[in-house]
Coordinates of C-alpha atoms and ligand atoms in Angstrom, one line a residue:
X1 CA -8.0 -27.9 0.4
X2 CA -4.5 -27.4 -1.0
X3 CA -1.6 -29.0 0.8
X4 CA 1.3 -27.4 2.5
X5 CA 4.6 -27.3 0.7
X6 CA 8.0 -28.0 2.3
X7 CA 11.3 -26.8 1.0
X8 CA 14.1 -29.0 2.2
X9 CA 17.5 -29.6 0.5
X10 CA 20.2 -31.6 2.2
X11 CA 22.9 -29.5 0.5
X12 CA 21.8 -26.5 2.6
X13 CA 23.0 -28.4 5.7
X14 CA 26.5 -28.1 4.2
X15 CA 26.7 -24.4 4.6
X16 CA 29.7 -24.1 6.8
X17 CA 30.0 -21.1 9.1
X18 CA 33.4 -22.1 10.4
X19 CA 34.6 -20.8 13.8
X20 CA 33.5 -17.3 14.4
X21 CA 32.2 -15.1 17.1
X22 CA 33.4 -15.0 20.7
X23 CA 34.5 -18.7 20.6
X24 CA 36.6 -18.4 17.5
X25 CA 40.1 -19.8 17.5
X26 CA 42.7 -17.5 19.0
X27 CA 40.4 -16.5 21.8
X28 CA 40.6 -17.4 25.5
X29 CA 38.7 -20.7 25.6
X30 CA 38.3 -23.7 23.4
X31 CA 36.7 -22.7 20.1
X32 CA 33.1 -23.7 19.8
X33 CA 30.8 -24.6 16.9
X34 CA 29.1 -21.6 15.2
X35 CA 25.6 -21.1 16.6
X36 CA 24.0 -21.2 13.2
X37 CA 24.7 -24.9 12.6
X38 CA 22.9 -27.6 10.6
X39 CA 22.0 -29.6 13.7
X40 CA 18.7 -27.8 14.7
X41 CA 17.4 -27.8 11.1
X42 CA 18.2 -31.4 10.5
X43 CA 16.3 -32.3 13.7
X44 CA 13.3 -30.4 12.4
X45 CA 13.3 -32.4 9.3
X46 CA 13.8 -35.6 11.4
X47 CA 10.7 -34.7 13.4
X48 CA 8.6 -33.8 10.4
X49 CA 9.5 -37.3 9.1
X50 CA 9.3 -39.3 12.3
X51 CA 5.9 -37.7 13.3
X52 CA 4.4 -38.7 9.9
X53 CA 3.7 -35.1 9.0
X54 CA 6.0 -35.2 6.0
X55 CA 3.6 -37.6 4.3
X56 CA 1.0 -34.8 4.3
X57 CA 3.4 -32.2 2.8
X58 CA 4.2 -31.5 -0.8
X59 CA 7.9 -31.2 -1.6
X60 CA 8.8 -28.0 -3.2
X61 CA 12.3 -28.1 -4.7
X62 CA 14.7 -25.3 -4.0
X63 CA 16.6 -23.8 -6.9
X64 CA 19.4 -21.4 -7.0
X65 CA 18.2 -17.8 -7.2
X66 CA 19.6 -16.2 -10.3
X67 CA 21.9 -13.2 -10.3
X68 CA 19.0 -11.1 -11.7
X69 CA 16.7 -12.2 -8.9
X70 CA 19.4 -11.4 -6.3
X71 CA 20.0 -8.0 -7.9
X72 CA 16.4 -7.1 -6.9
X73 CA 17.7 -6.6 -3.4
X74 CA 21.5 -6.8 -3.4
X75 CA 24.2 -4.7 -4.9
X76 CA 26.2 -6.1 -7.8
X77 CA 29.5 -5.3 -6.0
X78 CA 28.4 -7.3 -2.9
X79 CA 27.4 -10.3 -5.0
X80 CA 30.8 -10.1 -6.8
X81 CA 32.6 -10.1 -3.5
X82 CA 30.7 -13.1 -2.2
X83 CA 31.4 -14.9 -5.5
X84 CA 35.1 -14.2 -5.3
X85 CA 35.4 -15.4 -1.7
X86 CA 33.1 -18.3 -2.4
X87 CA 35.2 -19.5 -5.2
X88 CA 38.2 -19.4 -3.0
X89 CA 38.5 -20.6 0.6
X90 CA 35.4 -18.7 1.8
X91 CA 35.1 -15.5 3.8
X92 CA 32.7 -13.4 5.9
X93 CA 29.6 -11.6 4.5
X94 CA 30.4 -8.4 6.4
X95 CA 30.3 -8.2 10.2
X96 CA 32.6 -11.0 11.3
X97 CA 29.6 -13.1 12.4
X98 CA 28.5 -14.3 9.0
X99 CA 31.2 -16.6 7.8
X100 CA 30.9 -19.0 4.9
X101 CA 33.0 -21.7 3.4
X102 CA 33.9 -22.6 -0.2
X103 CA 30.8 -22.5 -2.3
X104 CA 29.0 -20.4 0.2
X105 CA 27.3 -18.1 -2.3
X106 CA 25.8 -20.9 -4.2
X107 CA 24.4 -22.4 -1.0
X108 CA 23.0 -19.0 0.1
X109 CA 21.5 -18.6 -3.4
X110 CA 19.9 -22.1 -3.0
X111 CA 18.5 -21.1 0.3
X112 CA 17.1 -17.8 -1.1
X113 CA 15.8 -19.8 -4.1
X114 CA 13.9 -22.1 -1.8
X115 CA 11.9 -19.0 -0.8
X116 CA 11.4 -18.1 -4.5
X117 CA 10.2 -21.6 -5.3
X118 CA 7.8 -21.6 -2.4
X119 CA 6.4 -18.2 -3.5
X120 CA 5.9 -19.6 -7.1
X121 CA 4.2 -22.8 -5.7
X122 CA 1.8 -20.8 -3.5
X123 CA 1.0 -18.0 -5.9
X124 CA 0.6 -20.6 -8.7
X125 CA -1.8 -22.7 -6.6
X126 CA 0.3 -25.8 -6.5
X127 CA 0.2 -25.6 -2.7
X128 CA -1.9 -23.6 -0.3
X129 CA 1.0 -22.4 1.9
X130 CA 4.6 -23.4 2.6
X131 CA 7.4 -23.8 5.1
X132 CA 10.9 -23.0 3.8
X133 CA 13.3 -24.9 5.9
X134 CA 16.6 -23.4 4.8
X135 CA 19.9 -22.0 6.0
X136 CA 21.8 -19.7 6.1
X137 CA 19.1 -17.3 7.4
X138 CA 18.4 -14.0 5.8
X139 CA 16.6 -11.2 7.7
X140 CA 19.7 -9.2 8.8
X141 CA 21.3 -9.2 5.3
X142 CA 21.5 -5.7 3.8
X143 CA 21.8 -4.8 0.1
X144 CA 25.6 -4.5 0.3
X145 CA 26.6 -6.7 3.2
X146 CA 25.6 -9.6 5.3
X147 CA 25.4 -9.6 9.0
X148 CA 24.1 -11.7 11.9
X149 CA 24.8 -15.1 10.2
X150 CA 22.8 -13.9 7.1
X151 CA 24.3 -13.7 3.6
X152 CA 21.3 -13.1 1.4
X153 CA 18.0 -11.5 2.3
X154 CA 15.8 -14.6 1.9
X155 CA 12.5 -13.1 3.0
X156 CA 13.0 -9.8 1.1
X157 CA 14.0 -11.7 -2.0
X158 CA 10.9 -13.8 -1.7
X159 CA 8.7 -10.7 -1.4
X160 CA 10.4 -9.1 -4.4
X161 CA 9.8 -12.3 -6.3
X162 CA 6.1 -12.3 -5.3
X163 CA 5.8 -8.8 -6.6
X164 CA 7.5 -9.7 -9.9
X165 CA 5.1 -12.7 -10.1
X166 CA 2.1 -10.3 -9.9
X167 CA 1.3 -10.1 -6.2
X168 CA 0.1 -6.5 -5.6
X169 CA 0.8 -6.3 -1.9
X170 CA 3.1 -8.5 0.2
X171 CA 3.3 -8.4 4.0
X172 CA 6.3 -9.7 5.9
X173 CA 5.8 -10.5 9.6
X174 CA 9.0 -11.2 11.4
X175 CA 8.8 -12.9 14.8
X176 CA 12.4 -13.8 15.1
X177 CA 13.8 -12.6 18.4
X178 CA 16.0 -10.1 16.6
X179 CA 15.1 -7.1 14.5
X180 CA 14.5 -7.8 10.8
X181 CA 16.7 -4.8 9.9
X182 CA 17.6 -6.1 6.4
X183 CA 13.9 -6.7 5.5
X184 CA 13.0 -3.2 6.8
X185 CA 15.8 -1.6 4.8
X186 CA 14.9 -3.4 1.6
X187 CA 11.4 -1.9 1.3
X188 CA 11.5 1.5 3.1
X189 CA 9.3 3.8 1.0
X190 CA 7.8 1.0 -1.0
X191 CA 4.0 0.9 -0.3
X192 CA 3.6 -2.4 -1.9
X193 CA 5.5 -4.3 0.8
X194 CA 4.5 -3.9 4.5
X195 CA 7.2 -5.1 6.9
X196 CA 6.4 -5.8 10.5
X197 CA 9.0 -7.0 13.0
X198 CA 8.3 -8.1 16.6
X199 CA 11.6 -8.6 18.5
X200 CA 13.3 -8.2 21.8
X201 CA 14.1 -4.5 22.3
X202 CA 17.6 -3.5 21.4
X203 CA 19.3 -6.8 21.1
X204 CA 20.5 -7.2 17.6
X205 CA 21.5 -5.4 15.6
X206 CA 22.5 -3.0 18.4
X207 CA 20.3 0.1 18.5
X208 CA 18.1 -1.2 15.6
X209 CA 14.4 -1.8 15.5
X210 CA 13.0 1.0 17.7
X211 CA 9.5 2.5 17.2
X212 CA 11.1 5.6 15.9
X213 CA 12.0 3.6 12.8
X214 CA 8.3 2.8 12.1
X215 CA 7.1 4.5 9.0
X216 CA 4.1 4.3 6.7
X217 CA 5.1 0.9 5.5
X218 CA 7.3 -0.5 8.3
X219 CA 6.2 -1.3 11.8
X220 CA 8.6 -2.2 14.6
X221 CA 7.3 -3.8 17.8
X222 CA 10.2 -3.9 20.2
X223 CA 9.2 -6.0 23.3
X224 CA 10.9 -6.1 26.7
X225 CA 12.9 -9.1 27.7
X226 CA 10.6 -11.7 29.3
X227 CA 7.7 -11.2 26.9
X228 CA 5.7 -14.4 26.4
X229 CA 2.5 -15.5 24.8
X230 CA 0.4 -12.8 26.4
X231 CA 2.6 -10.0 25.1
X232 CA 2.7 -11.4 21.6
X233 CA -1.0 -12.0 21.5
X234 CA -1.6 -8.4 22.6
X235 CA 0.9 -7.1 20.0
X236 CA -0.9 -9.1 17.3
X237 CA -4.4 -7.9 18.4
X238 CA -3.4 -4.2 18.9
X239 CA -0.9 -3.7 16.0
X240 CA -0.2 -6.6 13.7
X241 CA -3.7 -7.8 12.8
X242 CA -5.2 -4.3 12.4
X243 CA -2.3 -3.3 10.1
X244 CA -2.8 -6.5 8.0
X245 CA -6.5 -5.8 7.8
X246 CA -5.8 -2.3 6.4
X247 CA -3.1 -3.5 4.1
X248 CA -5.0 -6.5 2.7
X249 CA -2.0 -8.5 1.5
X250 CA -2.0 -10.9 -1.4
X251 CA 0.7 -12.9 0.3
X252 CA 2.0 -13.1 3.8
X253 CA 5.7 -14.0 4.3
X254 CA 6.7 -15.0 7.9
X255 CA 10.3 -14.5 8.9
X256 CA 10.0 -17.6 11.2
X257 CA 12.6 -17.4 13.8
X258 CA 12.3 -19.6 16.9
X259 CA 14.8 -17.7 19.0
X260 CA 11.8 -15.9 20.5
X261 CA 11.1 -19.1 22.5
X262 CA 11.7 -19.6 26.2
X263 CA 14.8 -21.8 26.0
X264 CA 16.8 -20.0 23.3
X265 CA 20.3 -18.9 24.2
X266 CA 20.3 -15.8 21.9
X267 CA 17.4 -13.8 23.4
X268 CA 15.3 -13.6 26.5
X269 CA 11.7 -14.0 25.3
X270 CA 9.3 -16.7 26.4
X271 CA 7.2 -18.1 23.4
X272 CA 6.4 -21.8 23.3
X273 CA 4.9 -24.2 20.7
X274 CA 1.3 -23.4 21.5
X275 CA 2.0 -19.7 21.1
X276 CA 3.6 -20.2 17.7
X277 CA 0.6 -22.3 16.8
X278 CA -1.8 -19.5 17.7
X279 CA 0.2 -16.8 15.9
X280 CA 0.4 -18.9 12.8
X281 CA -3.3 -19.5 12.7
X282 CA -4.0 -15.8 13.1
X283 CA -1.8 -15.0 10.0
X284 CA -3.5 -17.7 8.0
X285 CA -6.7 -15.6 8.1
X286 CA -5.1 -13.2 5.6
X287 CA -4.3 -13.4 1.9
X288 CA -6.7 -16.4 1.5
X289 CA -4.3 -18.4 3.6
X290 CA -1.4 -17.8 1.3
X291 CA 1.4 -17.9 3.9
X292 CA 5.1 -18.7 3.1
X293 CA 7.0 -19.2 6.4
X294 CA 10.8 -18.9 5.9
X295 CA 13.0 -20.3 8.6
X296 CA 15.3 -17.8 10.4
X297 CA 16.9 -18.1 13.8
X298 CA 16.4 -20.6 16.6
X299 CA 19.4 -22.0 18.4
X300 CA 18.1 -24.4 21.1
X301 CA 18.6 -27.6 19.1
X302 CA 16.5 -29.9 21.4
X303 CA 13.3 -27.8 21.5
X304 CA 13.3 -26.0 18.1
X305 CA 12.0 -29.1 16.2
X306 CA 8.8 -29.1 18.4
X307 CA 8.3 -25.4 17.7
X308 CA 8.6 -25.9 14.0
X309 CA 6.4 -28.9 14.1
X310 CA 3.7 -26.7 15.7
X311 CA 3.9 -24.2 12.9
X312 CA 3.9 -26.7 10.1
X313 CA 1.1 -28.7 11.7
X314 CA -0.9 -25.5 11.8
X315 CA -0.1 -24.6 8.2
X316 CA -1.1 -28.1 7.1
X317 CA -4.2 -28.4 9.3
X318 CA -2.9 -31.7 10.7
X319 CA -2.2 -32.7 14.3
X320 CA 0.2 -35.6 14.5
X321 CA -0.3 -36.5 18.1
X322 CA 3.3 -35.7 19.0
X323 CA 3.4 -34.0 22.3
X324 CA 5.9 -31.2 22.8
X325 CA 8.0 -32.4 25.7
X326 CA 9.2 -28.9 26.4
X327 CA 5.8 -27.2 26.5
X328 CA 5.1 -27.6 30.2
X329 CA 8.6 -26.1 31.0
X330 CA 8.2 -23.2 28.6
X331 CA 4.5 -22.3 29.1
X332 CA 4.4 -23.0 32.8
X333 CA 6.6 -20.3 34.4
X334 CA 4.9 -17.2 35.7
X335 CA 5.0 -14.2 33.4
X336 CA 3.4 -15.7 30.2
X337 CA 0.4 -13.4 30.7
X338 CA 0.7 -9.8 29.5
X339 CA 2.6 -7.6 32.0
X340 CA 1.9 -3.9 32.4
X341 CA 5.3 -2.8 31.1
X342 CA 4.9 -5.1 28.1
X343 CA 1.4 -3.6 27.4
X344 CA 3.0 -0.1 27.5
X345 CA 5.6 -1.2 25.0
X346 CA 2.9 -2.4 22.7
X347 CA 0.9 0.8 23.1
X348 CA 4.0 2.8 22.1
X349 CA 4.4 0.6 19.0
X350 CA 0.7 1.0 18.2
X351 CA 1.0 4.8 18.4
X352 CA 4.0 4.9 16.2
X353 CA 2.3 2.6 13.7
X354 CA -1.0 4.5 13.7
X355 CA -0.1 6.1 10.4
X356 CA 1.2 2.9 8.9
X357 CA -0.4 1.9 5.7
X358 CA -3.2 4.3 5.0
X359 CA -4.5 3.0 1.7
Ligands
ZN1 ZN1 17.3 -14.2 15.5

């Protein structure tokens, strides 16, 4: 059995989204740290090491994505603007929530390149699957502007790279709490890439990700606030897994956000480590297990490491024996089981997706 690859690069922790958002300097209260900080990601790496799981993983080295690779998704004028600001004192990728410091483009290209390296390692047979622990995140980034903390479209670039490497069909499953609008936009009308996003209904981007946006090759599954393991399992069983069976991908990319967990401050969903474990295992049944999970959101810095550990343990087929100290608090509250209004939301998504991917 091939091992699991891990992309980790200390330099990516130096991406510096200085003061932005509602707690920026000049507001009414003391400025706060930007939500998309290095802290949670470093703690994931700490736990992979401290648990002993890292010794089971194969390091996959990130490299900077080239301009030609970035141009598969992004506009030249956008890359030029990022380069100009990046060579100066920094700037914002587009929406005022996606700041970067000096050198920001090179770091974002290194994060995107981590996904490309993982795709090469998996498609080339060096590893069986991979976790790409990078920042800044990517699934909101559009061709010509960044948004939602994202500069470059890491997952879309990885899918485009897989296609360039000979993969016939690539599926992207996005379980970040927010709509994967950038990934959706990148492949609309492209039958070789199936994009599926499960997210809390109408959170971010505002008004984005409804079932009306589902097409033949894009499926949105907006879920009500409070959706937990039962709702996600039902959404997988009723929509995600049947679509993947029809599509028969050669590679599955996961936009792996952990802000869909119960303690996250940026959404109101209720997943927990055992739920992520189960969802990961279900995706590993496709594409002969060729899964590349690319880190996206997840902002509760204490609990996120245990959520990531559950995913990486599942990818690697290794249980470290580390118990998730947050599992009881996250899985215990009432409402984890499928609720009628959640079931109705999934049925609406299933109906809208009924025409998705007819081979
Ligand atoms: Zn998110």
